[in-house]
Tab-separated table of C-alpha atoms and ligand atoms in Angstrom:
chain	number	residue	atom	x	y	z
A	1	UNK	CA	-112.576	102.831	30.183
A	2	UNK	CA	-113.764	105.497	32.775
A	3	UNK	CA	-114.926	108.043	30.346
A	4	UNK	CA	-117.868	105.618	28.223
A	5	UNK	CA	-120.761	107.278	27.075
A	6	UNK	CA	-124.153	106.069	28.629
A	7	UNK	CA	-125.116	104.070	25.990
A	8	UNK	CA	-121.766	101.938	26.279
A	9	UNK	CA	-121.831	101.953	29.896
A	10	UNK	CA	-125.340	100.569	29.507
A	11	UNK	CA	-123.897	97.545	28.013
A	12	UNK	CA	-120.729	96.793	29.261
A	13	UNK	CA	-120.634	98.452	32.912
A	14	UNK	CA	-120.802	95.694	35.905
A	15	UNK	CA	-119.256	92.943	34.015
A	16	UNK	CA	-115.987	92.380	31.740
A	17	UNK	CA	-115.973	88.606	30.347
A	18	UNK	CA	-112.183	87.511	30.810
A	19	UNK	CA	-110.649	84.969	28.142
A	20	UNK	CA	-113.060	82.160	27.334
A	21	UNK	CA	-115.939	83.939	30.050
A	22	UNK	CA	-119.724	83.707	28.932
A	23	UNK	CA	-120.442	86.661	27.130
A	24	UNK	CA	-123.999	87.381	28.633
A	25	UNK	CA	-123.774	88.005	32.676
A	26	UNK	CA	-123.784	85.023	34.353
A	27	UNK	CA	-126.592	84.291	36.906
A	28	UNK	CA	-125.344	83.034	39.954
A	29	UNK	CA	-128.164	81.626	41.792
A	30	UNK	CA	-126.803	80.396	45.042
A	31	UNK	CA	-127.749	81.784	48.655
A	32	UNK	CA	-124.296	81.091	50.291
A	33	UNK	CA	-121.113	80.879	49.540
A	34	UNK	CA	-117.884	78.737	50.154
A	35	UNK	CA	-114.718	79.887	51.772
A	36	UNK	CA	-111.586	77.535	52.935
A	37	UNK	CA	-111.411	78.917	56.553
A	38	UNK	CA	-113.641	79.352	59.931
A	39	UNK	CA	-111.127	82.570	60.455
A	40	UNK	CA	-112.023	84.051	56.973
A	41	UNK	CA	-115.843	83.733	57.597
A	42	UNK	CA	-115.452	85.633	60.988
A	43	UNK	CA	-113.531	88.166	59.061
A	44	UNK	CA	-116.626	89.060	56.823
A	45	UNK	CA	-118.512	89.064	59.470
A	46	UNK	CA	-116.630	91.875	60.973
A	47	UNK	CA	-116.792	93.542	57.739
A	48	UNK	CA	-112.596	93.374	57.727
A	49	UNK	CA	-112.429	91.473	54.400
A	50	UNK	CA	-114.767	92.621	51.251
A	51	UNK	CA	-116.429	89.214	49.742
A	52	UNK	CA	-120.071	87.690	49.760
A	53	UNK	CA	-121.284	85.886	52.794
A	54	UNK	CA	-125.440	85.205	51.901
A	55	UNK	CA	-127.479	86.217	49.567
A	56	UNK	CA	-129.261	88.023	51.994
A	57	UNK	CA	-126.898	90.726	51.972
A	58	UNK	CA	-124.617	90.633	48.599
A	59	UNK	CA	-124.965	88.103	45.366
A	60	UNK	CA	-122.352	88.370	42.791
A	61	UNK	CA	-125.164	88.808	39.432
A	62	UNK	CA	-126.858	91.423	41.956
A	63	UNK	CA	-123.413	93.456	42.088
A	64	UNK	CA	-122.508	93.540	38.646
A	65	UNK	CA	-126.378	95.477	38.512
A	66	UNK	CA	-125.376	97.248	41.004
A	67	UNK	CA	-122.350	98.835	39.571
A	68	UNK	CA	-123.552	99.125	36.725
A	69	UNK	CA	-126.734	101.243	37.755
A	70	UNK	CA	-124.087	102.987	39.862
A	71	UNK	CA	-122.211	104.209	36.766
A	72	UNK	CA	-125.031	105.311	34.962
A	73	UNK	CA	-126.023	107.087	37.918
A	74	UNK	CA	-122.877	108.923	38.653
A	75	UNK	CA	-122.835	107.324	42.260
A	76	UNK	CA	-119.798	105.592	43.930
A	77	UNK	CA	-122.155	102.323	45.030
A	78	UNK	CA	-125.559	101.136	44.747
A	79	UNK	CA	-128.001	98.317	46.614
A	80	UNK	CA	-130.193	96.838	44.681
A	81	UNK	CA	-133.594	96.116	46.669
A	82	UNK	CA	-136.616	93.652	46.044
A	83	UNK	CA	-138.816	96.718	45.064
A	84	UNK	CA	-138.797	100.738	44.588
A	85	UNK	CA	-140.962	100.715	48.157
A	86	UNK	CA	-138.322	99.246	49.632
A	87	UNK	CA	-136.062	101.036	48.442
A	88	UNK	CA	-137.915	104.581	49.397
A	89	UNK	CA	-137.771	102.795	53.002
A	90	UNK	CA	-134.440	101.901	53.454
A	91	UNK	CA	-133.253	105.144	51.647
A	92	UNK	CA	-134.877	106.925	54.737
A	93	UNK	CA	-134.280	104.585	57.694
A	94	UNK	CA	-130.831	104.309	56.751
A	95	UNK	CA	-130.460	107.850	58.429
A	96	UNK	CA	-133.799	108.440	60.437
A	97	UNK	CA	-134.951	107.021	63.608
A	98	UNK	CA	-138.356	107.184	65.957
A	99	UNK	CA	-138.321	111.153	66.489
A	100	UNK	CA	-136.492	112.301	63.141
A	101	UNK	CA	-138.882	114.355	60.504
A	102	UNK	CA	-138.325	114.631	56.897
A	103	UNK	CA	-139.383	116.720	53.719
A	104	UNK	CA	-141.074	115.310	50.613
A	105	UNK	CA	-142.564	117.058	47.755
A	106	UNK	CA	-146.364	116.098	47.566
A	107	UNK	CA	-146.236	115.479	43.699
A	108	UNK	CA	-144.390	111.938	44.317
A	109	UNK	CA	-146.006	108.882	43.681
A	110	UNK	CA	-149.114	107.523	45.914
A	111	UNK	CA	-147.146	104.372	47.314
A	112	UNK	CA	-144.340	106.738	48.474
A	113	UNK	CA	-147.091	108.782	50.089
A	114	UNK	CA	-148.085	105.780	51.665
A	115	UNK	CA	-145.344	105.070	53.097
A	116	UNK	CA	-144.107	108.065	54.271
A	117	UNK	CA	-147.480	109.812	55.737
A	118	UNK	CA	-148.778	106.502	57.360
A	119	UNK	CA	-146.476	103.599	57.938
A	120	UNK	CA	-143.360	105.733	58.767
A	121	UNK	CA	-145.393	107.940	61.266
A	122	UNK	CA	-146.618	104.331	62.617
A	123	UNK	CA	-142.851	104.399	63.428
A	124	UNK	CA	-142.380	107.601	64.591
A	125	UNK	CA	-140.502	109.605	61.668
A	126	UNK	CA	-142.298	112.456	60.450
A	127	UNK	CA	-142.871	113.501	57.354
A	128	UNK	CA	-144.295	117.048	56.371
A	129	UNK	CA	-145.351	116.970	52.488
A	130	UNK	CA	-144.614	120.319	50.364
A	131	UNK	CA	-145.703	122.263	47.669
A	132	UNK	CA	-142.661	121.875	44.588
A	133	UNK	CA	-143.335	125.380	43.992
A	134	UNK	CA	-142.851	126.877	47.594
A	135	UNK	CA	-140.208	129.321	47.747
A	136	UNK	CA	-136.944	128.566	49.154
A	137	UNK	CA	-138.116	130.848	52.067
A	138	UNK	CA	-141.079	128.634	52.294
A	139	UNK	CA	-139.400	125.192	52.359
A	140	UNK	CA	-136.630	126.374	55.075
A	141	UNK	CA	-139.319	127.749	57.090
A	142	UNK	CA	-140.510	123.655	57.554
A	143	UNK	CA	-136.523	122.383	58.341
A	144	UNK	CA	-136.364	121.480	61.883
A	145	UNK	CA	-133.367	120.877	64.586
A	146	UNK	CA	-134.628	117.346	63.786
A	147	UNK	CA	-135.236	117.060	59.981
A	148	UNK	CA	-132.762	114.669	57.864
A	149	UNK	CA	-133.666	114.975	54.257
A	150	UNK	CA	-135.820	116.458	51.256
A	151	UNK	CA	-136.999	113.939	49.090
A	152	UNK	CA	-138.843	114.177	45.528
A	153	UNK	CA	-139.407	112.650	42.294
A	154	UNK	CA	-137.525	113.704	39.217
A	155	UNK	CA	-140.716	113.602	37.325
A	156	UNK	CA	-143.745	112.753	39.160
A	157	UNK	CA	-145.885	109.832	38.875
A	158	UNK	CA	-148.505	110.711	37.410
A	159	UNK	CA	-148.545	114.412	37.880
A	160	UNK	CA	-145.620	115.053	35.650
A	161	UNK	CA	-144.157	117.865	37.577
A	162	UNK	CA	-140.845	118.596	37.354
A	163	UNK	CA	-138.418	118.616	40.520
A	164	UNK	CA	-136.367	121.370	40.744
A	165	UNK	CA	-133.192	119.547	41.942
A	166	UNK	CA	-130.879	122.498	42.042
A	167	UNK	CA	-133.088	124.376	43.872
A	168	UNK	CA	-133.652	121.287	46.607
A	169	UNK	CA	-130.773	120.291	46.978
A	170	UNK	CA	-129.056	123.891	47.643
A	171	UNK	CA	-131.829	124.496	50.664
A	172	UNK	CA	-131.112	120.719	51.697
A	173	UNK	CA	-127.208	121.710	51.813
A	174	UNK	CA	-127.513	124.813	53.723
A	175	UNK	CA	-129.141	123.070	56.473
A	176	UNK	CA	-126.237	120.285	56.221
A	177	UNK	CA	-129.166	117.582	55.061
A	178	UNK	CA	-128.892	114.956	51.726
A	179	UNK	CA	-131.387	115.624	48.509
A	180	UNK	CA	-132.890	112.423	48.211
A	181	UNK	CA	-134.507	111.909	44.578
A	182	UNK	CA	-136.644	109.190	42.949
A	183	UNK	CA	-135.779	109.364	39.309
A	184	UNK	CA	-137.265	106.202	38.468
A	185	UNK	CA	-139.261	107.746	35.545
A	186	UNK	CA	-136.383	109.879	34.104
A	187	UNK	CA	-133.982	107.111	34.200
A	188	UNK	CA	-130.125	108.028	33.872
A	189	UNK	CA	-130.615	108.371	30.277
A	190	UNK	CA	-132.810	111.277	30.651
A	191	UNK	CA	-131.665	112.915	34.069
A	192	UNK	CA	-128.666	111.900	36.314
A	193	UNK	CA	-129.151	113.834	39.485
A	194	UNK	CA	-126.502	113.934	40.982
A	195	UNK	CA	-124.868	115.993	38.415
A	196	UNK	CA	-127.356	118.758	40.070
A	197	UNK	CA	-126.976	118.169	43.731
A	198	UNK	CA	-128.754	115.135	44.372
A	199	UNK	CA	-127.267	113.062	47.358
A	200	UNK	CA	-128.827	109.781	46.684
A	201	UNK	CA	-131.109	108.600	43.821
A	202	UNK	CA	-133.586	105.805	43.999
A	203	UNK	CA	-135.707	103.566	41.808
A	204	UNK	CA	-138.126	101.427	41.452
A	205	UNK	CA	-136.540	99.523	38.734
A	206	UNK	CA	-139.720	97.717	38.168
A	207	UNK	CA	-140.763	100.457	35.434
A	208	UNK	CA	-138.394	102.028	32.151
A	209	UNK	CA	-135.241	100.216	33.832
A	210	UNK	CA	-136.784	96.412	33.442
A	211	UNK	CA	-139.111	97.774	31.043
A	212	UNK	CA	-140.576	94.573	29.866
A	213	UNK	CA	-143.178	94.145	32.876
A	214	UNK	CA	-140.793	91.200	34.071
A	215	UNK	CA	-139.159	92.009	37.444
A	216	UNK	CA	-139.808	94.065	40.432
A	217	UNK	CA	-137.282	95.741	41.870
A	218	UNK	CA	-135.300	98.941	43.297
A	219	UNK	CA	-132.114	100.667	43.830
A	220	UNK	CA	-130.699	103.226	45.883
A	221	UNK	CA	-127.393	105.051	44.812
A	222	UNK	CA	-124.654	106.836	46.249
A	223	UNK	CA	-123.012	109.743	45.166
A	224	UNK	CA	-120.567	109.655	47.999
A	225	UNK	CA	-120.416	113.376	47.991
A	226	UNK	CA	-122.640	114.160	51.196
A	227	UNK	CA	-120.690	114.847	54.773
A	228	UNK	CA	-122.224	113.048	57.258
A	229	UNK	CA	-120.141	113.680	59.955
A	230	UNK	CA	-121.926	117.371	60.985
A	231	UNK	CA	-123.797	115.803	64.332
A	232	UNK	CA	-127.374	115.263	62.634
A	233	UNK	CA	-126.600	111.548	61.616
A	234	UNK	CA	-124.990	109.645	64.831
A	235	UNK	CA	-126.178	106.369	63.394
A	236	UNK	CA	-123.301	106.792	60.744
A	237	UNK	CA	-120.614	108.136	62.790
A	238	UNK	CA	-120.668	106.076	65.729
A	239	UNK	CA	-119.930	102.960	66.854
A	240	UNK	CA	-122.925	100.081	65.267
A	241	UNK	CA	-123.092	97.757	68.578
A	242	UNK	CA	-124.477	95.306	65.698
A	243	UNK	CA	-120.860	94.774	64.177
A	244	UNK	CA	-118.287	94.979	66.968
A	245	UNK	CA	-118.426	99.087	67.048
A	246	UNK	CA	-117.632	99.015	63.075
A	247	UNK	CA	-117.791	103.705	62.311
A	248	UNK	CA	-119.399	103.642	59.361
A	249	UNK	CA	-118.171	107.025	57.749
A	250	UNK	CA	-114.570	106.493	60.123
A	251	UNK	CA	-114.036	102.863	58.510
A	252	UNK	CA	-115.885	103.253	54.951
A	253	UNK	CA	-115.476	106.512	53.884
A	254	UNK	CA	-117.928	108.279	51.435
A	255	UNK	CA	-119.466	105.177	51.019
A	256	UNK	CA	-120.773	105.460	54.758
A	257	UNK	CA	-124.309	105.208	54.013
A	258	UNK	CA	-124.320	102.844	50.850
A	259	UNK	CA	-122.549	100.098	53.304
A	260	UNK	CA	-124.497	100.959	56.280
A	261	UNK	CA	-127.475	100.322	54.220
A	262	UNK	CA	-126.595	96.999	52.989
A	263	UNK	CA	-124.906	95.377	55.842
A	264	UNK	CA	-127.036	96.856	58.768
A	265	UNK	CA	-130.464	97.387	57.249
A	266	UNK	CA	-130.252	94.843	54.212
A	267	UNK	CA	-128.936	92.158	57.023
A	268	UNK	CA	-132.094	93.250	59.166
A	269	UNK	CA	-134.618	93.647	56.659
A	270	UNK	CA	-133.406	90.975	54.120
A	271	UNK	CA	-135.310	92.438	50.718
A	272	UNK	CA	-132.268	91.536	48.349
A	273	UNK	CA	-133.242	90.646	44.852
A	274	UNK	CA	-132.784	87.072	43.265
A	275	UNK	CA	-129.565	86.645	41.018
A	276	UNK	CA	-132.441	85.464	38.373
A	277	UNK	CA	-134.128	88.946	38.699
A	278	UNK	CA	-131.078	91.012	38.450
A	279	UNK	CA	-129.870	89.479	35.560
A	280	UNK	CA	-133.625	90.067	33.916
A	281	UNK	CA	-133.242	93.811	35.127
A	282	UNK	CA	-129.955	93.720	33.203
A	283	UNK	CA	-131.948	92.652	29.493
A	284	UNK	CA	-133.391	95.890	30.637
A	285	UNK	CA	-130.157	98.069	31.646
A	286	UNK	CA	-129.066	96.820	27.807
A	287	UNK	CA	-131.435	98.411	25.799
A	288	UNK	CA	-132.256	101.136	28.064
A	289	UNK	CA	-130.796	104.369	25.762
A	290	UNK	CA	-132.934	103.156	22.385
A	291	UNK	CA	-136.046	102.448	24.222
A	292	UNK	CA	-135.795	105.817	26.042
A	293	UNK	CA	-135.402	107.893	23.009
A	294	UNK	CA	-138.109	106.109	21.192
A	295	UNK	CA	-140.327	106.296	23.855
A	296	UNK	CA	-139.707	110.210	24.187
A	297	UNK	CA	-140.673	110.678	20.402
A	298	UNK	CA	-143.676	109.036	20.322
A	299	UNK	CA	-144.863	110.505	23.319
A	300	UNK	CA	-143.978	114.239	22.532
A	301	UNK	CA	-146.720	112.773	19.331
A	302	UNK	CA	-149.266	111.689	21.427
A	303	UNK	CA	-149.218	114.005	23.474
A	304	UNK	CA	-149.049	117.298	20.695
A	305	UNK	CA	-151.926	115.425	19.344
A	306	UNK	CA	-154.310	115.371	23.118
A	307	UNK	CA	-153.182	119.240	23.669
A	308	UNK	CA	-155.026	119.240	20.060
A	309	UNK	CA	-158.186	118.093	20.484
A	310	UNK	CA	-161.468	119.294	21.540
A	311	UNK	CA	-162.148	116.714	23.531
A	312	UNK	CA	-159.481	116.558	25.793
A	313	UNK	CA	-159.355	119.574	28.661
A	314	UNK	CA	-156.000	119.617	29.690
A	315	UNK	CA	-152.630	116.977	29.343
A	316	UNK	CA	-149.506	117.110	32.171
A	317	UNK	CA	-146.004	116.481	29.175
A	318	UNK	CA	-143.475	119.076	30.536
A	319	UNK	CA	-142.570	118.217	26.818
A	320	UNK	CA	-145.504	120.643	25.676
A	321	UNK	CA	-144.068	123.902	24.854
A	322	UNK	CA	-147.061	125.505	26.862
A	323	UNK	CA	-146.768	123.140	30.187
A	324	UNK	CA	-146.087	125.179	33.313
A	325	UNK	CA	-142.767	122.403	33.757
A	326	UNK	CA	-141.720	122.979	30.059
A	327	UNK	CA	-138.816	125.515	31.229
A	328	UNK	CA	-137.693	123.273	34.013
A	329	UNK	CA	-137.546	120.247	31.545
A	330	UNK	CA	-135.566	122.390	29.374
A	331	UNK	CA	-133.236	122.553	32.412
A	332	UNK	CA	-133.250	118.580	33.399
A	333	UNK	CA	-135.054	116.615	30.533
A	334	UNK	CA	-133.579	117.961	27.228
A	335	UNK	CA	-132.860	114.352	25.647
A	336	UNK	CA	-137.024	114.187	26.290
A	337	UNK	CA	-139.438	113.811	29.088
A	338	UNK	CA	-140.133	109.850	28.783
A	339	UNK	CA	-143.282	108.221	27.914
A	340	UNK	CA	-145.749	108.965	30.479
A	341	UNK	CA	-148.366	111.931	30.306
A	342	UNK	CA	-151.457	112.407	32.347
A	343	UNK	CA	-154.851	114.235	30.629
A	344	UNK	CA	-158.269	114.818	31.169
A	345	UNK	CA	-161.315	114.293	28.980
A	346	UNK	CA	-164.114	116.598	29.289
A	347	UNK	CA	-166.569	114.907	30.838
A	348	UNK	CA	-164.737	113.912	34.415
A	349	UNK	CA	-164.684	110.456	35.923
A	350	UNK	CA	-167.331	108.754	33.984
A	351	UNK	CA	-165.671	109.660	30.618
A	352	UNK	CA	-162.211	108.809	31.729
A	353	UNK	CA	-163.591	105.386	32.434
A	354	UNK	CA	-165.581	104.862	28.928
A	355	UNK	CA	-162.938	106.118	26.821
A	356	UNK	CA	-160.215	103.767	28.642
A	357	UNK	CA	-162.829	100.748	28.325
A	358	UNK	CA	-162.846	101.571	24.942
A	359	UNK	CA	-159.305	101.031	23.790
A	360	UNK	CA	-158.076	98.149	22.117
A	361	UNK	CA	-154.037	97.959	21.587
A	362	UNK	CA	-153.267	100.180	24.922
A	363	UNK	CA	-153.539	97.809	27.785
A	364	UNK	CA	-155.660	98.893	30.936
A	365	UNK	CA	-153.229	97.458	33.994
A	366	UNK	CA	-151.791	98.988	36.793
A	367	UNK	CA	-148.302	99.450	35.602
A	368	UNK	CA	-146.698	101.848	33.890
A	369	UNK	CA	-143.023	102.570	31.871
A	370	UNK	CA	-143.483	99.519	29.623
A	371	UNK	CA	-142.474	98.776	26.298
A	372	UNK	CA	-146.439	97.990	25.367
A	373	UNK	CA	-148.756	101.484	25.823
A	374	UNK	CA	-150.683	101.191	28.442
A	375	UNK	CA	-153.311	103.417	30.719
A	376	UNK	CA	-154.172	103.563	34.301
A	377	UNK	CA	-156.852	105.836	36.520
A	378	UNK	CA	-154.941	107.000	39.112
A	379	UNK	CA	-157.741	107.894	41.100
A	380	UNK	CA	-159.361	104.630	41.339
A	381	UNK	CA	-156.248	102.266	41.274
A	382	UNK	CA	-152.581	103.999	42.610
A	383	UNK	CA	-154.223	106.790	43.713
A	384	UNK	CA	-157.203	105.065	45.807
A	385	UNK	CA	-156.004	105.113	49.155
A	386	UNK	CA	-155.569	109.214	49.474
A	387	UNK	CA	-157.879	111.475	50.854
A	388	UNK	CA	-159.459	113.962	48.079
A	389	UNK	CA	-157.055	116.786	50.029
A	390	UNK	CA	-154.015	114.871	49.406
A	391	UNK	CA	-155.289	113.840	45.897
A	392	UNK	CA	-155.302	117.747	44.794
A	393	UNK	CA	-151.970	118.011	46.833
A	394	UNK	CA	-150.537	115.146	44.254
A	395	UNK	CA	-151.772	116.546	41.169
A	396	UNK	CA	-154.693	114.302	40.619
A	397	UNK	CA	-158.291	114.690	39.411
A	398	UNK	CA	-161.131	112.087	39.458
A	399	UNK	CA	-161.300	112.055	35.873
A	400	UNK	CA	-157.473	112.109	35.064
A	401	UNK	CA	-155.670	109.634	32.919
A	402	UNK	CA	-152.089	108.489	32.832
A	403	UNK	CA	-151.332	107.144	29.864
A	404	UNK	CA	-147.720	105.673	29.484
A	405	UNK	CA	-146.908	105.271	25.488
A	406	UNK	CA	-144.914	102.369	24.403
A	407	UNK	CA	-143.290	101.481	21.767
A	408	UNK	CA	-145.421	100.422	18.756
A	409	UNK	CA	-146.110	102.827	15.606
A	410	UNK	CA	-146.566	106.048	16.916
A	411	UNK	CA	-149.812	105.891	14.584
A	412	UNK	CA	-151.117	102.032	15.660
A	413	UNK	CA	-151.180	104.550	19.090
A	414	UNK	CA	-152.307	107.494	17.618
A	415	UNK	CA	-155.189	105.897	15.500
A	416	UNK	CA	-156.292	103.234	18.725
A	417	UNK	CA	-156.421	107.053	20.680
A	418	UNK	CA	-158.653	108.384	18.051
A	419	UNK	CA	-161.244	105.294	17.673
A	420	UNK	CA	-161.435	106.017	21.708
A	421	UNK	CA	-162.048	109.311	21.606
A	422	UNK	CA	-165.012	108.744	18.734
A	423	UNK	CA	-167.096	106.799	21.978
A	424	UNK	CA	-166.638	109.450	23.820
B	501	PLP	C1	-143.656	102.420	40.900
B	501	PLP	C2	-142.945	103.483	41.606
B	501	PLP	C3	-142.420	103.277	42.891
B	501	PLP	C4	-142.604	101.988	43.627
B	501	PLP	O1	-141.925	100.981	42.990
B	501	PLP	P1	-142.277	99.418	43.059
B	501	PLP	O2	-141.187	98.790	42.297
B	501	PLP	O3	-143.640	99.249	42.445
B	501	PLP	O4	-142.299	99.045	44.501
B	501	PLP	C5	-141.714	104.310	43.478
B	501	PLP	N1	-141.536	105.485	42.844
B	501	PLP	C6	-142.037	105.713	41.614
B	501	PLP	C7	-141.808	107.035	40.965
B	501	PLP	C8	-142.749	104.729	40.956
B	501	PLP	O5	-143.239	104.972	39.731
């Protein structure tokens, strides 16, 4: 059954019960696994026979995620990862070394700038941060001999911009580099993008994916559709010293980089999920389509309602006929544009903080994409560690709000909203 729809894929993609099989995915929780020979061990080791060997590296619960987010994605193989950071890591170290440079949009989310502006320069990679409006001219004009990959956020956390993945990913292409996206808040439901260009997609599956505030966790994907074999990405196309001089794109195809990143980097790095946490992620994978769509409609509400009042100055929903994103949404998003707006009260900081302080079902923690509404201030929590440059750069205001609607009663949110806004 190749051709399911999403919604069907969400539920029975990864895992097929045979005769008399549990119905729910089993949960193998086991860090090793038993095989009848020395000889066959050896063999896995050598990556010449497909099977797990440690938990480190593969777990059957883990795979059936794994090709399941795979197939939602569009992508030919997947690795699921103990967060979305470390999934943003390995996504880039899989193909850049001490001396590479990248390109990343600067709307992305504040852990990714993190990483990439200050840990990854610790380790010599590069990366220059760009505006998602530059020009193609522009973004060109920063692609060196020695730059591997554009990378950017589907729709940005928290500044709710909209990545222009066609446009990316053609400028990535004519200088023979991969579009690397982050469509954790879009999800597959709303976006799949690879259908546009994208090379590989990550996650952090910790937000809409779980959804229930239950598991952290991340995922990179593989379209398969990227040729690495065009002299920028040696680490692929030669021999790896680390497994008998095994050619990653010679001996594995188009899914080069997918294995490379689970049996060089996972084996090095070792942040594999537990079989307990996939199979939560899963709960999540199940419902994924209804929760999405309701979370789209109460949003495009709440946030009709903000753009309404006096009281508010501005809110970020590319849903909002009049945000500057709304025409790329209509491109990318038209199912909806998830749950998560940013605004601003009048009033700056100090406001920001009363009227938060003042709500009573919306919960004040530092997550986001869960099924229970909840508010953050990016400024003082996610945002905290960037300079006030790189703040502007990302979209983000010292009195700005994200507020990520669940899904109660559109009007137990509205009216909680409204009793706020009367402190204010
Ligand atoms: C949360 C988030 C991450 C990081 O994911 P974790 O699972 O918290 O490590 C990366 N990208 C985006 C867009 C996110 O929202």
């Amino acid at each position: 059954m190749s051709q399911m729809k999403i919604e069907t894929k969400c539920l029975h993609e990864g895992y097929e019960p045979e005769n008399g099989e549990p119905q729910a995915m089993p949960i193998y929780q086991s860090t090793t696994y038993n095989y009848q020979s020395t000889e066959h061990i050896g063999q896995l080791f050598d990556l010449a026979v497909e099977g797990h060997m440690y938990s480190r590296i593969s777990n059957p619960t883990v795979e059936m995620v794994e090709k399941k987010i795979a197939s939602l994605e569009g992508g030919i193989g997947a690795l699921c990862t103990t967060s979305g950071q470390a999934a943003s890591l390995i996504s880039i170290l899989n193909i850049c070394s001490a001396g590479d440079h990248f390109l990343a949009v600067s709307t992305i989310y504040g852990g990714t700038i993190n990483l990439f502006g200050v840990t990854l320069k610790r380790l010599g990679i590069e990366c220059t941060f760009i505006d998602t409006n530059a020009s193609p001219e522009e973004i060109s004009a920063q692609i060196r001999p020695n730059t591997r990959l554009i990378f950017g956020e589907t729709l940005a956390n928290p500044a709710l911009t909209v990545f222009d993945i066609e446009k990316f990913a053609q400028i990535a292409h004519s200088h023979q580099i991969p579009l690397v996206v982050d469509n954790t808040f879009a999800t597959p439901i709303l976006c799949r993008p690879m259908e546009f260009g994208a090379d590989i997609v990550i996650h952090s599956t910790s937000k809409y994916m779980d959804g229930h505030a239950i598991q952290i966790g991340g995922v990179i994907v593989d379209s398969g559709n990227f040729s690495w074999d065009n002299g920028k990405f040696p680490e692929l196309v030669e021999p790896d010293e680390s497994y008998h001089g095994v050619r990653y794109t010679h001996d594995f195809g188009n899914a080069a980089y997918i294995t490379k990143a689970r049996v060089q980097l996972m084996r090095d790095f070792g942040a594999y999920p537990t079989a307990i946490n996939a199979f939560l992620l899963n709960l999540g994978l199940e419902t994924l389509p209804v929760r999405m769509e309701r979370y789209c409609k109460n949003a495009q509400i709440v946030a009709e309602f903000l753009d309404a009042n006096k009281k508010v100055e501005w809110v970020n929903y590319p849903g909002l006929a009049s945000d500057p994103y709304h025409a790329l949404a209509e491109k990318y998003l038209p199912d909806g544009c998830s749950g998560v707006m940013s605004f601003s009260l009048r009033g700056g900081r100090d406001t920001a903080i009363r009227f938060m302080d003042s709500l009573k079902l919306a919960s004040n923690v530092v997550h986001v994409a869960d099924i229970r509404t909840c508010v953050l201030h990016p400024a003082s929590t996610t945002h905290r560690q960037l300079s006030d440059d790189q703040l502007a750069a990302a979209g983000i205001t010292p009195g700005m709000i994200r507020l990520s609607v669940g899904l109660e009663h559109v009007d137990d949110i509205l009216d909680d909203i409204k009793q706020a806004l009367e402190k204010v």
